[in-house]
Amino acid sequence: MTVMAAALWIFTILFLAFIVVDIGMFVSLGRQGDERRKMIVEKSSAQTFAVFAVYTLFCVLEGLYRSLFHGEAMEGKNPLVSLTVMALIYTVLLFRNKRKYGD
Protein backbone atom coordinates (compact mmCIF):
# COMPACT_ATOMS: atom_id res chain seq x y z
CA MET A 1 0.00 0.00 0.00
CA THR A 2 1.41 3.35 -0.95
CA VAL A 3 1.63 6.31 1.36
CA MET A 4 -1.03 8.12 -0.66
CA ALA A 5 -3.48 5.21 -0.35
CA ALA A 6 -2.85 4.97 3.39
CA ALA A 7 -3.40 8.70 3.78
CA LEU A 8 -6.65 8.44 1.83
CA TRP A 9 -7.88 5.60 4.09
CA ILE A 10 -6.98 7.57 7.22
CA PHE A 11 -8.76 10.65 5.88
CA THR A 12 -11.84 8.60 5.01
CA ILE A 13 -11.97 6.98 8.45
CA LEU A 14 -11.55 10.33 10.21
CA PHE A 15 -14.17 11.94 7.98
CA LEU A 16 -16.68 9.19 8.77
CA ALA A 17 -15.88 9.43 12.49
CA PHE A 18 -16.51 13.17 12.41
CA ILE A 19 -19.83 12.63 10.60
CA VAL A 20 -20.83 10.12 13.30
CA VAL A 21 -19.93 12.66 16.01
CA ASP A 22 -22.01 15.33 14.23
CA ILE A 23 -25.03 13.03 13.98
CA GLY A 24 -24.57 11.96 17.60
CA MET A 25 -24.64 15.59 18.70
CA PHE A 26 -27.98 16.20 16.97
CA VAL A 27 -29.47 12.95 18.30
CA SER A 28 -28.35 13.84 21.83
CA LEU A 29 -29.92 17.29 21.56
CA GLY A 30 -33.24 15.88 20.36
CA ARG A 31 -33.58 12.97 22.80
CA GLN A 32 -36.11 13.36 25.62
CA GLY A 33 -35.27 12.61 29.22
CA ASP A 34 -35.80 13.55 32.84
CA GLU A 35 -34.87 16.88 34.40
CA ARG A 36 -31.31 15.84 35.19
CA ARG A 37 -30.65 14.79 31.59
CA LYS A 38 -32.12 18.06 30.31
CA MET A 39 -29.92 20.00 32.73
CA ILE A 40 -26.82 18.09 31.56
CA VAL A 41 -27.66 18.77 27.89
CA GLU A 42 -28.37 22.45 28.64
CA LYS A 43 -25.09 22.89 30.52
CA SER A 44 -23.14 21.13 27.77
CA SER A 45 -24.84 23.23 25.09
CA ALA A 46 -24.21 26.49 26.93
CA GLN A 47 -20.57 25.62 27.56
CA THR A 48 -20.11 24.60 23.92
CA PHE A 49 -21.63 27.88 22.78
CA ALA A 50 -19.29 29.84 25.05
CA VAL A 51 -16.20 27.97 23.83
CA PHE A 52 -17.27 28.29 20.19
CA ALA A 53 -18.02 32.00 20.59
CA VAL A 54 -14.50 32.57 21.95
CA TYR A 55 -13.07 30.45 19.11
CA THR A 56 -14.99 32.49 16.52
CA LEU A 57 -13.92 35.76 18.13
CA PHE A 58 -10.30 34.58 18.06
CA CYS A 59 -10.62 33.70 14.35
CA VAL A 60 -12.09 37.12 13.56
CA LEU A 61 -9.38 38.94 15.51
CA GLU A 62 -6.69 36.85 13.83
CA GLY A 63 -8.19 37.65 10.41
CA LEU A 64 -8.31 41.36 11.22
CA TYR A 65 -4.71 41.32 12.43
CA ARG A 66 -3.49 39.52 9.32
CA SER A 67 -5.54 41.84 7.11
CA LEU A 68 -4.41 45.08 8.71
CA PHE A 69 -0.77 44.35 9.47
CA HIS A 70 0.22 41.77 6.86
CA GLY A 71 -2.03 42.73 3.95
CA GLU A 72 -3.52 39.24 3.67
CA ALA A 73 -7.15 38.77 2.75
CA MET A 74 -9.49 37.49 5.46
CA GLU A 75 -10.44 33.90 4.81
CA GLY A 76 -13.84 32.42 5.47
CA LYS A 77 -14.28 29.47 7.78
CA ASN A 78 -15.17 26.08 6.39
CA PRO A 79 -18.64 25.19 7.75
CA LEU A 80 -17.87 21.46 7.92
CA VAL A 81 -14.77 22.10 10.00
CA SER A 82 -16.71 24.49 12.26
CA LEU A 83 -19.53 21.97 12.76
CA THR A 84 -17.06 19.18 13.49
CA VAL A 85 -15.13 21.28 16.01
CA MET A 86 -18.41 22.23 17.69
CA ALA A 87 -19.56 18.59 17.77
CA LEU A 88 -16.27 17.42 19.27
CA ILE A 89 -16.39 20.12 21.95
CA TYR A 90 -20.02 19.26 22.72
CA THR A 91 -19.25 15.54 22.95
CA VAL A 92 -16.37 16.07 25.36
CA LEU A 93 -18.42 18.44 27.53
CA LEU A 94 -21.43 16.11 27.47
CA PHE A 95 -19.32 13.17 28.69
CA ARG A 96 -17.72 15.39 31.34
CA ASN A 97 -21.08 16.69 32.58
CA LYS A 98 -22.63 13.20 32.55
CA ARG A 99 -19.79 11.98 34.73
CA LYS A 100 -20.01 15.01 36.99
CA TYR A 101 -23.82 15.01 37.44
CA GLY A 102 -24.47 11.30 36.95
CA ASP A 103 -26.70 10.26 34.08
PDB file of N, CA and C in Angstrom:
ATOM      1  N   MET A   1       0.854  -1.168   0.000  1.00  0.00           N
ATOM      2  CA  MET A   1       0.000   0.000   0.000  1.00  0.00           C
ATOM      3  C   MET A   1       0.906   1.238   0.000  1.00  0.00           C
ATOM      4  N   THR A   2       0.598   2.143  -0.863  1.00  0.00           N
ATOM      5  CA  THR A   2       1.412   3.350  -0.953  1.00  0.00           C
ATOM      6  C   THR A   2       1.040   4.313   0.162  1.00  0.00           C
ATOM      7  N   VAL A   3       1.873   5.288   0.332  1.00  0.00           N
ATOM      8  CA  VAL A   3       1.629   6.306   1.362  1.00  0.00           C
ATOM      9  C   VAL A   3       0.367   7.093   1.040  1.00  0.00           C
ATOM     10  N   MET A   4       0.148   7.369  -0.245  1.00  0.00           N
ATOM     11  CA  MET A   4      -1.034   8.123  -0.660  1.00  0.00           C
ATOM     12  C   MET A   4      -2.319   7.346  -0.364  1.00  0.00           C
ATOM     13  N   ALA A   5      -2.303   6.040  -0.623  1.00  0.00           N
ATOM     14  CA  ALA A   5      -3.476   5.211  -0.348  1.00  0.00           C
ATOM     15  C   ALA A   5      -3.743   5.128   1.152  1.00  0.00           C
ATOM     16  N   ALA A   6      -2.680   5.013   1.939  1.00  0.00           N
ATOM     17  CA  ALA A   6      -2.846   4.967   3.394  1.00  0.00           C
ATOM     18  C   ALA A   6      -3.407   6.281   3.909  1.00  0.00           C
ATOM     19  N   ALA A   7      -2.911   7.387   3.372  1.00  0.00           N
ATOM     20  CA  ALA A   7      -3.403   8.705   3.782  1.00  0.00           C
ATOM     21  C   ALA A   7      -4.874   8.864   3.416  1.00  0.00           C
ATOM     22  N   LEU A   8      -5.250   8.359   2.260  1.00  0.00           N
ATOM     23  CA  LEU A   8      -6.648   8.436   1.829  1.00  0.00           C
ATOM     24  C   LEU A   8      -7.546   7.611   2.754  1.00  0.00           C
ATOM     25  N   TRP A   9      -7.098   6.420   3.159  1.00  0.00           N
ATOM     26  CA  TRP A   9      -7.876   5.596   4.095  1.00  0.00           C
ATOM     27  C   TRP A   9      -8.007   6.282   5.451  1.00  0.00           C
ATOM     28  N   ILE A  10      -6.933   6.864   5.931  1.00  0.00           N
ATOM     29  CA  ILE A  10      -6.979   7.568   7.224  1.00  0.00           C
ATOM     30  C   ILE A  10      -7.929   8.751   7.149  1.00  0.00           C
ATOM     31  N   PHE A  11      -7.844   9.512   6.056  1.00  0.00           N
ATOM     32  CA  PHE A  11      -8.756  10.649   5.881  1.00  0.00           C
ATOM     33  C   PHE A  11     -10.204  10.188   5.843  1.00  0.00           C
ATOM     34  N   THR A  12     -10.470   9.107   5.115  1.00  0.00           N
ATOM     35  CA  THR A  12     -11.840   8.595   5.008  1.00  0.00           C
ATOM     36  C   THR A  12     -12.367   8.136   6.359  1.00  0.00           C
ATOM     37  N   ILE A  13     -11.549   7.443   7.122  1.00  0.00           N
ATOM     38  CA  ILE A  13     -11.974   6.975   8.448  1.00  0.00           C
ATOM     39  C   ILE A  13     -12.231   8.156   9.377  1.00  0.00           C
ATOM     40  N   LEU A  14     -11.342   9.148   9.368  1.00  0.00           N
ATOM     41  CA  LEU A  14     -11.550  10.331  10.209  1.00  0.00           C
ATOM     42  C   LEU A  14     -12.792  11.099   9.786  1.00  0.00           C
ATOM     43  N   PHE A  15     -12.999  11.235   8.485  1.00  0.00           N
ATOM     44  CA  PHE A  15     -14.172  11.942   7.984  1.00  0.00           C
ATOM     45  C   PHE A  15     -15.452  11.245   8.441  1.00  0.00           C
ATOM     46  N   LEU A  16     -15.495   9.930   8.324  1.00  0.00           N
ATOM     47  CA  LEU A  16     -16.679   9.187   8.770  1.00  0.00           C
ATOM     48  C   LEU A  16     -16.873   9.291  10.281  1.00  0.00           C
ATOM     49  N   ALA A  17     -15.773   9.273  11.031  1.00  0.00           N
ATOM     50  CA  ALA A  17     -15.877   9.429  12.489  1.00  0.00           C
ATOM     51  C   ALA A  17     -16.439  10.799  12.842  1.00  0.00           C
ATOM     52  N   PHE A  18     -15.994  11.836  12.136  1.00  0.00           N
ATOM     53  CA  PHE A  18     -16.510  13.171  12.407  1.00  0.00           C
ATOM     54  C   PHE A  18     -17.988  13.287  12.038  1.00  0.00           C
ATOM     55  N   ILE A  19     -18.413  12.635  10.973  1.00  0.00           N
ATOM     56  CA  ILE A  19     -19.826  12.632  10.602  1.00  0.00           C
ATOM     57  C   ILE A  19     -20.644  11.932  11.687  1.00  0.00           C
ATOM     58  N   VAL A  20     -20.142  10.829  12.219  1.00  0.00           N
ATOM     59  CA  VAL A  20     -20.832  10.120  13.303  1.00  0.00           C
ATOM     60  C   VAL A  20     -20.949  11.017  14.532  1.00  0.00           C
ATOM     61  N   VAL A  21     -19.893  11.748  14.860  1.00  0.00           N
ATOM     62  CA  VAL A  21     -19.934  12.659  16.009  1.00  0.00           C
ATOM     63  C   VAL A  21     -20.960  13.761  15.770  1.00  0.00           C
ATOM     64  N   ASP A  22     -21.024  14.303  14.551  1.00  0.00           N
ATOM     65  CA  ASP A  22     -22.014  15.334  14.232  1.00  0.00           C
ATOM     66  C   ASP A  22     -23.434  14.802  14.399  1.00  0.00           C
ATOM     67  N   ILE A  23     -23.697  13.626  13.870  1.00  0.00           N
ATOM     68  CA  ILE A  23     -25.030  13.029  13.980  1.00  0.00           C
ATOM     69  C   ILE A  23     -25.352  12.730  15.445  1.00  0.00           C
ATOM     70  N   GLY A  24     -24.362  12.229  16.177  1.00  0.00           N
ATOM     71  CA  GLY A  24     -24.566  11.958  17.600  1.00  0.00           C
ATOM     72  C   GLY A  24     -24.924  13.209  18.390  1.00  0.00           C
ATOM     73  N   MET A  25     -24.323  14.338  18.025  1.00  0.00           N
ATOM     74  CA  MET A  25     -24.641  15.585  18.703  1.00  0.00           C
ATOM     75  C   MET A  25     -26.108  15.948  18.489  1.00  0.00           C
ATOM     76  N   PHE A  26     -26.596  15.848  17.251  1.00  0.00           N
ATOM     77  CA  PHE A  26     -27.984  16.202  16.970  1.00  0.00           C
ATOM     78  C   PHE A  26     -28.961  15.221  17.610  1.00  0.00           C
ATOM     79  N   VAL A  27     -28.618  13.947  17.646  1.00  0.00           N
ATOM     80  CA  VAL A  27     -29.473  12.951  18.304  1.00  0.00           C
ATOM     81  C   VAL A  27     -29.539  13.227  19.801  1.00  0.00           C
ATOM     82  N   SER A  28     -28.403  13.553  20.404  1.00  0.00           N
ATOM     83  CA  SER A  28     -28.354  13.842  21.831  1.00  0.00           C
ATOM     84  C   SER A  28     -29.187  15.072  22.171  1.00  0.00           C
ATOM     85  N   LEU A  29     -29.137  16.075  21.316  1.00  0.00           N
ATOM     86  CA  LEU A  29     -29.919  17.288  21.564  1.00  0.00           C
ATOM     87  C   LEU A  29     -31.414  17.031  21.461  1.00  0.00           C
ATOM     88  N   GLY A  30     -31.820  16.123  20.584  1.00  0.00           N
ATOM     89  CA  GLY A  30     -33.236  15.878  20.360  1.00  0.00           C
ATOM     90  C   GLY A  30     -33.863  14.835  21.260  1.00  0.00           C
ATOM     91  N   ARG A  31     -33.060  14.061  21.969  1.00  0.00           N
ATOM     92  CA  ARG A  31     -33.583  12.975  22.798  1.00  0.00           C
ATOM     93  C   ARG A  31     -34.249  13.535  24.059  1.00  0.00           C
ATOM     94  N   GLN A  32     -35.389  12.950  24.415  1.00  0.00           N
ATOM     95  CA  GLN A  32     -36.111  13.355  25.615  1.00  0.00           C
ATOM     96  C   GLN A  32     -35.521  12.663  26.835  1.00  0.00           C
ATOM     97  N   GLY A  33     -35.759  13.225  27.996  1.00  0.00           N
ATOM     98  CA  GLY A  33     -35.269  12.608  29.219  1.00  0.00           C
ATOM     99  C   GLY A  33     -35.835  13.318  30.443  1.00  0.00           C
ATOM    100  N   ASP A  34     -35.342  12.927  31.608  1.00  0.00           N
ATOM    101  CA  ASP A  34     -35.801  13.548  32.837  1.00  0.00           C
ATOM    102  C   ASP A  34     -35.106  14.907  33.022  1.00  0.00           C
ATOM    103  N   GLU A  35     -35.390  15.537  34.151  1.00  0.00           N
ATOM    104  CA  GLU A  35     -34.870  16.882  34.400  1.00  0.00           C
ATOM    105  C   GLU A  35     -33.347  16.904  34.487  1.00  0.00           C
ATOM    106  N   ARG A  36     -32.766  15.871  35.061  1.00  0.00           N
ATOM    107  CA  ARG A  36     -31.307  15.840  35.194  1.00  0.00           C
ATOM    108  C   ARG A  36     -30.656  15.747  33.817  1.00  0.00           C
ATOM    109  N   ARG A  37     -31.193  14.910  32.955  1.00  0.00           N
ATOM    110  CA  ARG A  37     -30.654  14.792  31.589  1.00  0.00           C
ATOM    111  C   ARG A  37     -30.795  16.107  30.834  1.00  0.00           C
ATOM    112  N   LYS A  38     -31.931  16.765  30.966  1.00  0.00           N
ATOM    113  CA  LYS A  38     -32.123  18.060  30.305  1.00  0.00           C
ATOM    114  C   LYS A  38     -31.136  19.089  30.833  1.00  0.00           C
ATOM    115  N   MET A  39     -30.877  19.074  32.140  1.00  0.00           N
ATOM    116  CA  MET A  39     -29.917  20.005  32.729  1.00  0.00           C
ATOM    117  C   MET A  39     -28.511  19.734  32.211  1.00  0.00           C
ATOM    118  N   ILE A  40     -28.142  18.457  32.074  1.00  0.00           N
ATOM    119  CA  ILE A  40     -26.815  18.094  31.560  1.00  0.00           C
ATOM    120  C   ILE A  40     -26.667  18.565  30.113  1.00  0.00           C
ATOM    121  N   VAL A  41     -27.698  18.344  29.293  1.00  0.00           N
ATOM    122  CA  VAL A  41     -27.655  18.771  27.894  1.00  0.00           C
ATOM    123  C   VAL A  41     -27.601  20.295  27.808  1.00  0.00           C
ATOM    124  N   GLU A  42     -28.382  20.983  28.650  1.00  0.00           N
ATOM    125  CA  GLU A  42     -28.370  22.452  28.644  1.00  0.00           C
ATOM    126  C   GLU A  42     -27.004  23.003  29.047  1.00  0.00           C
ATOM    127  N   LYS A  43     -26.421  22.434  30.092  1.00  0.00           N
ATOM    128  CA  LYS A  43     -25.087  22.886  30.516  1.00  0.00           C
ATOM    129  C   LYS A  43     -24.053  22.638  29.430  1.00  0.00           C
ATOM    130  N   SER A  44     -24.090  21.457  28.838  1.00  0.00           N
ATOM    131  CA  SER A  44     -23.141  21.129  27.769  1.00  0.00           C
ATOM    132  C   SER A  44     -23.325  22.060  26.574  1.00  0.00           C
ATOM    133  N   SER A  45     -24.571  22.340  26.220  1.00  0.00           N
ATOM    134  CA  SER A  45     -24.844  23.231  25.094  1.00  0.00           C
ATOM    135  C   SER A  45     -24.372  24.650  25.380  1.00  0.00           C
ATOM    136  N   ALA A  46     -24.633  25.137  26.577  1.00  0.00           N
ATOM    137  CA  ALA A  46     -24.213  26.494  26.932  1.00  0.00           C
ATOM    138  C   ALA A  46     -22.685  26.609  26.969  1.00  0.00           C
ATOM    139  N   GLN A  47     -22.031  25.596  27.507  1.00  0.00           N
ATOM    140  CA  GLN A  47     -20.570  25.625  27.562  1.00  0.00           C
ATOM    141  C   GLN A  47     -19.973  25.521  26.153  1.00  0.00           C
ATOM    142  N   THR A  48     -20.582  24.714  25.300  1.00  0.00           N
ATOM    143  CA  THR A  48     -20.114  24.598  23.921  1.00  0.00           C
ATOM    144  C   THR A  48     -20.277  25.924  23.197  1.00  0.00           C
ATOM    145  N   PHE A  49     -21.412  26.579  23.406  1.00  0.00           N
ATOM    146  CA  PHE A  49     -21.630  27.883  22.782  1.00  0.00           C
ATOM    147  C   PHE A  49     -20.585  28.892  23.244  1.00  0.00           C
ATOM    148  N   ALA A  50     -20.279  28.902  24.530  1.00  0.00           N
ATOM    149  CA  ALA A  50     -19.289  29.841  25.052  1.00  0.00           C
ATOM    150  C   ALA A  50     -17.909  29.578  24.445  1.00  0.00           C
ATOM    151  N   VAL A  51     -17.503  28.315  24.398  1.00  0.00           N
ATOM    152  CA  VAL A  51     -16.199  27.968  23.827  1.00  0.00           C
ATOM    153  C   VAL A  51     -16.169  28.323  22.344  1.00  0.00           C
ATOM    154  N   PHE A  52     -17.246  28.020  21.624  1.00  0.00           N
ATOM    155  CA  PHE A  52     -17.269  28.286  20.193  1.00  0.00           C
ATOM    156  C   PHE A  52     -17.328  29.779  19.904  1.00  0.00           C
ATOM    157  N   ALA A  53     -18.004  30.547  20.765  1.00  0.00           N
ATOM    158  CA  ALA A  53     -18.024  32.005  20.590  1.00  0.00           C
ATOM    159  C   ALA A  53     -16.625  32.587  20.763  1.00  0.00           C
ATOM    160  N   VAL A  54     -15.882  32.107  21.753  1.00  0.00           N
ATOM    161  CA  VAL A  54     -14.500  32.573  21.952  1.00  0.00           C
ATOM    162  C   VAL A  54     -13.631  32.156  20.773  1.00  0.00           C
ATOM    163  N   TYR A  55     -13.820  30.930  20.285  1.00  0.00           N
ATOM    164  CA  TYR A  55     -13.067  30.448  19.114  1.00  0.00           C
ATOM    165  C   TYR A  55     -13.356  31.327  17.891  1.00  0.00           C
ATOM    166  N   THR A  56     -14.622  31.650  17.656  1.00  0.00           N
ATOM    167  CA  THR A  56     -14.988  32.490  16.521  1.00  0.00           C
ATOM    168  C   THR A  56     -14.431  33.896  16.681  1.00  0.00           C
ATOM    169  N   LEU A  57     -14.492  34.440  17.883  1.00  0.00           N
ATOM    170  CA  LEU A  57     -13.921  35.759  18.133  1.00  0.00           C
ATOM    171  C   LEU A  57     -12.419  35.756  17.869  1.00  0.00           C
ATOM    172  N   PHE A  58     -11.731  34.706  18.315  1.00  0.00           N
ATOM    173  CA  PHE A  58     -10.303  34.580  18.057  1.00  0.00           C
ATOM    174  C   PHE A  58     -10.013  34.540  16.555  1.00  0.00           C
ATOM    175  N   CYS A  59     -10.817  33.790  15.804  1.00  0.00           N
ATOM    176  CA  CYS A  59     -10.623  33.700  14.353  1.00  0.00           C
ATOM    177  C   CYS A  59     -10.839  35.054  13.679  1.00  0.00           C
ATOM    178  N   VAL A  60     -11.841  35.796  14.124  1.00  0.00           N
ATOM    179  CA  VAL A  60     -12.094  37.124  13.561  1.00  0.00           C
ATOM    180  C   VAL A  60     -10.946  38.071  13.885  1.00  0.00           C
ATOM    181  N   LEU A  61     -10.490  38.061  15.124  1.00  0.00           N
ATOM    182  CA  LEU A  61      -9.380  38.941  15.507  1.00  0.00           C
ATOM    183  C   LEU A  61      -8.095  38.572  14.766  1.00  0.00           C
ATOM    184  N   GLU A  62      -7.859  37.283  14.590  1.00  0.00           N
ATOM    185  CA  GLU A  62      -6.691  36.847  13.829  1.00  0.00           C
ATOM    186  C   GLU A  62      -6.791  37.308  12.380  1.00  0.00           C
ATOM    187  N   GLY A  63      -7.984  37.195  11.787  1.00  0.00           N
ATOM    188  CA  GLY A  63      -8.186  37.645  10.412  1.00  0.00           C
ATOM    189  C   GLY A  63      -7.989  39.140  10.271  1.00  0.00           C
ATOM    190  N   LEU A  64      -8.498  39.912  11.242  1.00  0.00           N
ATOM    191  CA  LEU A  64      -8.305  41.363  11.216  1.00  0.00           C
ATOM    192  C   LEU A  64      -6.829  41.723  11.348  1.00  0.00           C
ATOM    193  N   TYR A  65      -6.136  41.058  12.244  1.00  0.00           N
ATOM    194  CA  TYR A  65      -4.709  41.318  12.433  1.00  0.00           C
ATOM    195  C   TYR A  65      -3.934  41.038  11.153  1.00  0.00           C
ATOM    196  N   ARG A  66      -4.194  39.883  10.562  1.00  0.00           N
ATOM    197  CA  ARG A  66      -3.490  39.524   9.317  1.00  0.00           C
ATOM    198  C   ARG A  66      -3.847  40.483   8.183  1.00  0.00           C
ATOM    199  N   SER A  67      -5.103  40.930   8.152  1.00  0.00           N
ATOM    200  CA  SER A  67      -5.540  41.839   7.106  1.00  0.00           C
ATOM    201  C   SER A  67      -4.917  43.222   7.262  1.00  0.00           C
ATOM    202  N   LEU A  68      -4.902  43.725   8.480  1.00  0.00           N
ATOM    203  CA  LEU A  68      -4.414  45.083   8.713  1.00  0.00           C
ATOM    204  C   LEU A  68      -2.894  45.182   8.690  1.00  0.00           C
ATOM    205  N   PHE A  69      -2.217  44.222   9.298  1.00  0.00           N
ATOM    206  CA  PHE A  69      -0.775  44.348   9.470  1.00  0.00           C
ATOM    207  C   PHE A  69       0.062  43.563   8.455  1.00  0.00           C
ATOM    208  N   HIS A  70      -0.542  42.572   7.816  1.00  0.00           N
ATOM    209  CA  HIS A  70       0.222  41.769   6.858  1.00  0.00           C
ATOM    210  C   HIS A  70      -0.325  41.869   5.442  1.00  0.00           C
ATOM    211  N   GLY A  71      -1.455  42.552   5.271  1.00  0.00           N
ATOM    212  CA  GLY A  71      -2.034  42.731   3.947  1.00  0.00           C
ATOM    213  C   GLY A  71      -2.648  41.490   3.353  1.00  0.00           C
ATOM    214  N   GLU A  72      -2.906  40.478   4.160  1.00  0.00           N
ATOM    215  CA  GLU A  72      -3.522  39.236   3.668  1.00  0.00           C
ATOM    216  C   GLU A  72      -5.034  39.377   3.694  1.00  0.00           C
ATOM    217  N   ALA A  73      -5.691  38.745   2.772  1.00  0.00           N
ATOM    218  CA  ALA A  73      -7.150  38.774   2.747  1.00  0.00           C
ATOM    219  C   ALA A  73      -7.705  37.889   3.862  1.00  0.00           C
ATOM    220  N   MET A  74      -8.847  38.318   4.435  1.00  0.00           N
ATOM    221  CA  MET A  74      -9.493  37.488   5.461  1.00  0.00           C
ATOM    222  C   MET A  74     -10.123  36.277   4.782  1.00  0.00           C
ATOM    223  N   GLU A  75      -9.888  35.126   5.352  1.00  0.00           N
ATOM    224  CA  GLU A  75     -10.439  33.900   4.808  1.00  0.00           C
ATOM    225  C   GLU A  75     -11.704  33.523   5.559  1.00  0.00           C
ATOM    226  N   GLY A  76     -12.635  32.927   4.832  1.00  0.00           N
ATOM    227  CA  GLY A  76     -13.842  32.425   5.467  1.00  0.00           C
ATOM    228  C   GLY A  76     -13.571  31.103   6.159  1.00  0.00           C
ATOM    229  N   LYS A  77     -14.439  30.748   7.091  1.00  0.00           N
ATOM    230  CA  LYS A  77     -14.281  29.470   7.778  1.00  0.00           C
ATOM    231  C   LYS A  77     -15.057  28.403   7.031  1.00  0.00           C
ATOM    232  N   ASN A  78     -14.510  27.216   7.006  1.00  0.00           N
ATOM    233  CA  ASN A  78     -15.167  26.082   6.391  1.00  0.00           C
ATOM    234  C   ASN A  78     -16.281  25.611   7.326  1.00  0.00           C
ATOM    235  N   PRO A  79     -17.535  25.574   6.856  1.00  0.00           N
ATOM    236  CA  PRO A  79     -18.643  25.188   7.750  1.00  0.00           C
ATOM    237  C   PRO A  79     -18.548  23.755   8.261  1.00  0.00           C
ATOM    238  N   LEU A  80     -18.001  22.846   7.458  1.00  0.00           N
ATOM    239  CA  LEU A  80     -17.870  21.456   7.918  1.00  0.00           C
ATOM    240  C   LEU A  80     -16.856  21.368   9.049  1.00  0.00           C
ATOM    241  N   VAL A  81     -15.771  22.091   8.928  1.00  0.00           N
ATOM    242  CA  VAL A  81     -14.768  22.102   9.998  1.00  0.00           C
ATOM    243  C   VAL A  81     -15.362  22.726  11.257  1.00  0.00           C
ATOM    244  N   SER A  82     -16.099  23.831  11.101  1.00  0.00           N
ATOM    245  CA  SER A  82     -16.711  24.486  12.260  1.00  0.00           C
ATOM    246  C   SER A  82     -17.706  23.565  12.962  1.00  0.00           C
ATOM    247  N   LEU A  83     -18.543  22.890  12.178  1.00  0.00           N
ATOM    248  CA  LEU A  83     -19.526  21.969  12.756  1.00  0.00           C
ATOM    249  C   LEU A  83     -18.841  20.812  13.465  1.00  0.00           C
ATOM    250  N   THR A  84     -17.774  20.300  12.879  1.00  0.00           N
ATOM    251  CA  THR A  84     -17.060  19.179  13.487  1.00  0.00           C
ATOM    252  C   THR A  84     -16.377  19.603  14.781  1.00  0.00           C
ATOM    253  N   VAL A  85     -15.758  20.776  14.784  1.00  0.00           N
ATOM    254  CA  VAL A  85     -15.129  21.283  16.011  1.00  0.00           C
ATOM    255  C   VAL A  85     -16.189  21.465  17.092  1.00  0.00           C
ATOM    256  N   MET A  86     -17.338  22.029  16.715  1.00  0.00           N
ATOM    257  CA  MET A  86     -18.415  22.231  17.687  1.00  0.00           C
ATOM    258  C   MET A  86     -18.923  20.893  18.213  1.00  0.00           C
ATOM    259  N   ALA A  87     -19.077  19.908  17.345  1.00  0.00           N
ATOM    260  CA  ALA A  87     -19.565  18.590  17.773  1.00  0.00           C
ATOM    261  C   ALA A  87     -18.565  17.906  18.697  1.00  0.00           C
ATOM    262  N   LEU A  88     -17.281  18.022  18.400  1.00  0.00           N
ATOM    263  CA  LEU A  88     -16.271  17.418  19.268  1.00  0.00           C
ATOM    264  C   LEU A  88     -16.257  18.084  20.646  1.00  0.00           C
ATOM    265  N   ILE A  89     -16.347  19.406  20.676  1.00  0.00           N
ATOM    266  CA  ILE A  89     -16.388  20.122  21.953  1.00  0.00           C
ATOM    267  C   ILE A  89     -17.628  19.707  22.739  1.00  0.00           C
ATOM    268  N   TYR A  90     -18.779  19.642  22.054  1.00  0.00           N
ATOM    269  CA  TYR A  90     -20.024  19.258  22.718  1.00  0.00           C
ATOM    270  C   TYR A  90     -19.929  17.834  23.276  1.00  0.00           C
ATOM    271  N   THR A  91     -19.368  16.928  22.507  1.00  0.00           N
ATOM    272  CA  THR A  91     -19.254  15.539  22.948  1.00  0.00           C
ATOM    273  C   THR A  91     -18.386  15.423  24.192  1.00  0.00           C
ATOM    274  N   VAL A  92     -17.252  16.106  24.190  1.00  0.00           N
ATOM    275  CA  VAL A  92     -16.366  16.073  25.360  1.00  0.00           C
ATOM    276  C   VAL A  92     -17.068  16.669  26.579  1.00  0.00           C
ATOM    277  N   LEU A  93     -17.730  17.807  26.407  1.00  0.00           N
ATOM    278  CA  LEU A  93     -18.417  18.438  27.533  1.00  0.00           C
ATOM    279  C   LEU A  93     -19.614  17.612  28.007  1.00  0.00           C
ATOM    280  N   LEU A  94     -20.297  16.955  27.081  1.00  0.00           N
ATOM    281  CA  LEU A  94     -21.425  16.107  27.473  1.00  0.00           C
ATOM    282  C   LEU A  94     -20.948  14.928  28.314  1.00  0.00           C
ATOM    283  N   PHE A  95     -19.864  14.276  27.893  1.00  0.00           N
ATOM    284  CA  PHE A  95     -19.324  13.170  28.692  1.00  0.00           C
ATOM    285  C   PHE A  95     -18.845  13.665  30.050  1.00  0.00           C
ATOM    286  N   ARG A  96     -18.201  14.833  30.076  1.00  0.00           N
ATOM    287  CA  ARG A  96     -17.716  15.385  31.341  1.00  0.00           C
ATOM    288  C   ARG A  96     -18.882  15.705  32.284  1.00  0.00           C
ATOM    289  N   ASN A  97     -19.937  16.330  31.747  1.00  0.00           N
ATOM    290  CA  ASN A  97     -21.082  16.686  32.583  1.00  0.00           C
ATOM    291  C   ASN A  97     -21.882  15.461  33.007  1.00  0.00           C
ATOM    292  N   LYS A  98     -21.946  14.443  32.154  1.00  0.00           N
ATOM    293  CA  LYS A  98     -22.626  13.199  32.550  1.00  0.00           C
ATOM    294  C   LYS A  98     -21.897  12.546  33.724  1.00  0.00           C
ATOM    295  N   ARG A  99     -20.590  12.560  33.635  1.00  0.00           N
ATOM    296  CA  ARG A  99     -19.789  11.975  34.730  1.00  0.00           C
ATOM    297  C   ARG A  99     -19.919  12.804  36.006  1.00  0.00           C
ATOM    298  N   LYS A 100     -19.951  14.119  35.837  1.00  0.00           N
ATOM    299  CA  LYS A 100     -20.015  15.011  36.994  1.00  0.00           C
ATOM    300  C   LYS A 100     -21.384  14.945  37.686  1.00  0.00           C
ATOM    301  N   TYR A 101     -22.466  14.948  36.882  1.00  0.00           N
ATOM    302  CA  TYR A 101     -23.816  15.011  37.445  1.00  0.00           C
ATOM    303  C   TYR A 101     -24.528  13.663  37.457  1.00  0.00           C
ATOM    304  N   GLY A 102     -23.920  12.640  36.888  1.00  0.00           N
ATOM    305  CA  GLY A 102     -24.466  11.296  36.950  1.00  0.00           C
ATOM    306  C   GLY A 102     -25.712  11.086  36.130  1.00  0.00           C
ATOM    307  N   ASP A 103     -25.546  10.584  34.907  1.00  0.00           N
ATOM    308  CA  ASP A 103     -26.698  10.260  34.076  1.00  0.00           C
ATOM    309  C   ASP A 103     -26.472   8.929  33.414  1.00  0.00           C
TER     310      ASP A 103
END
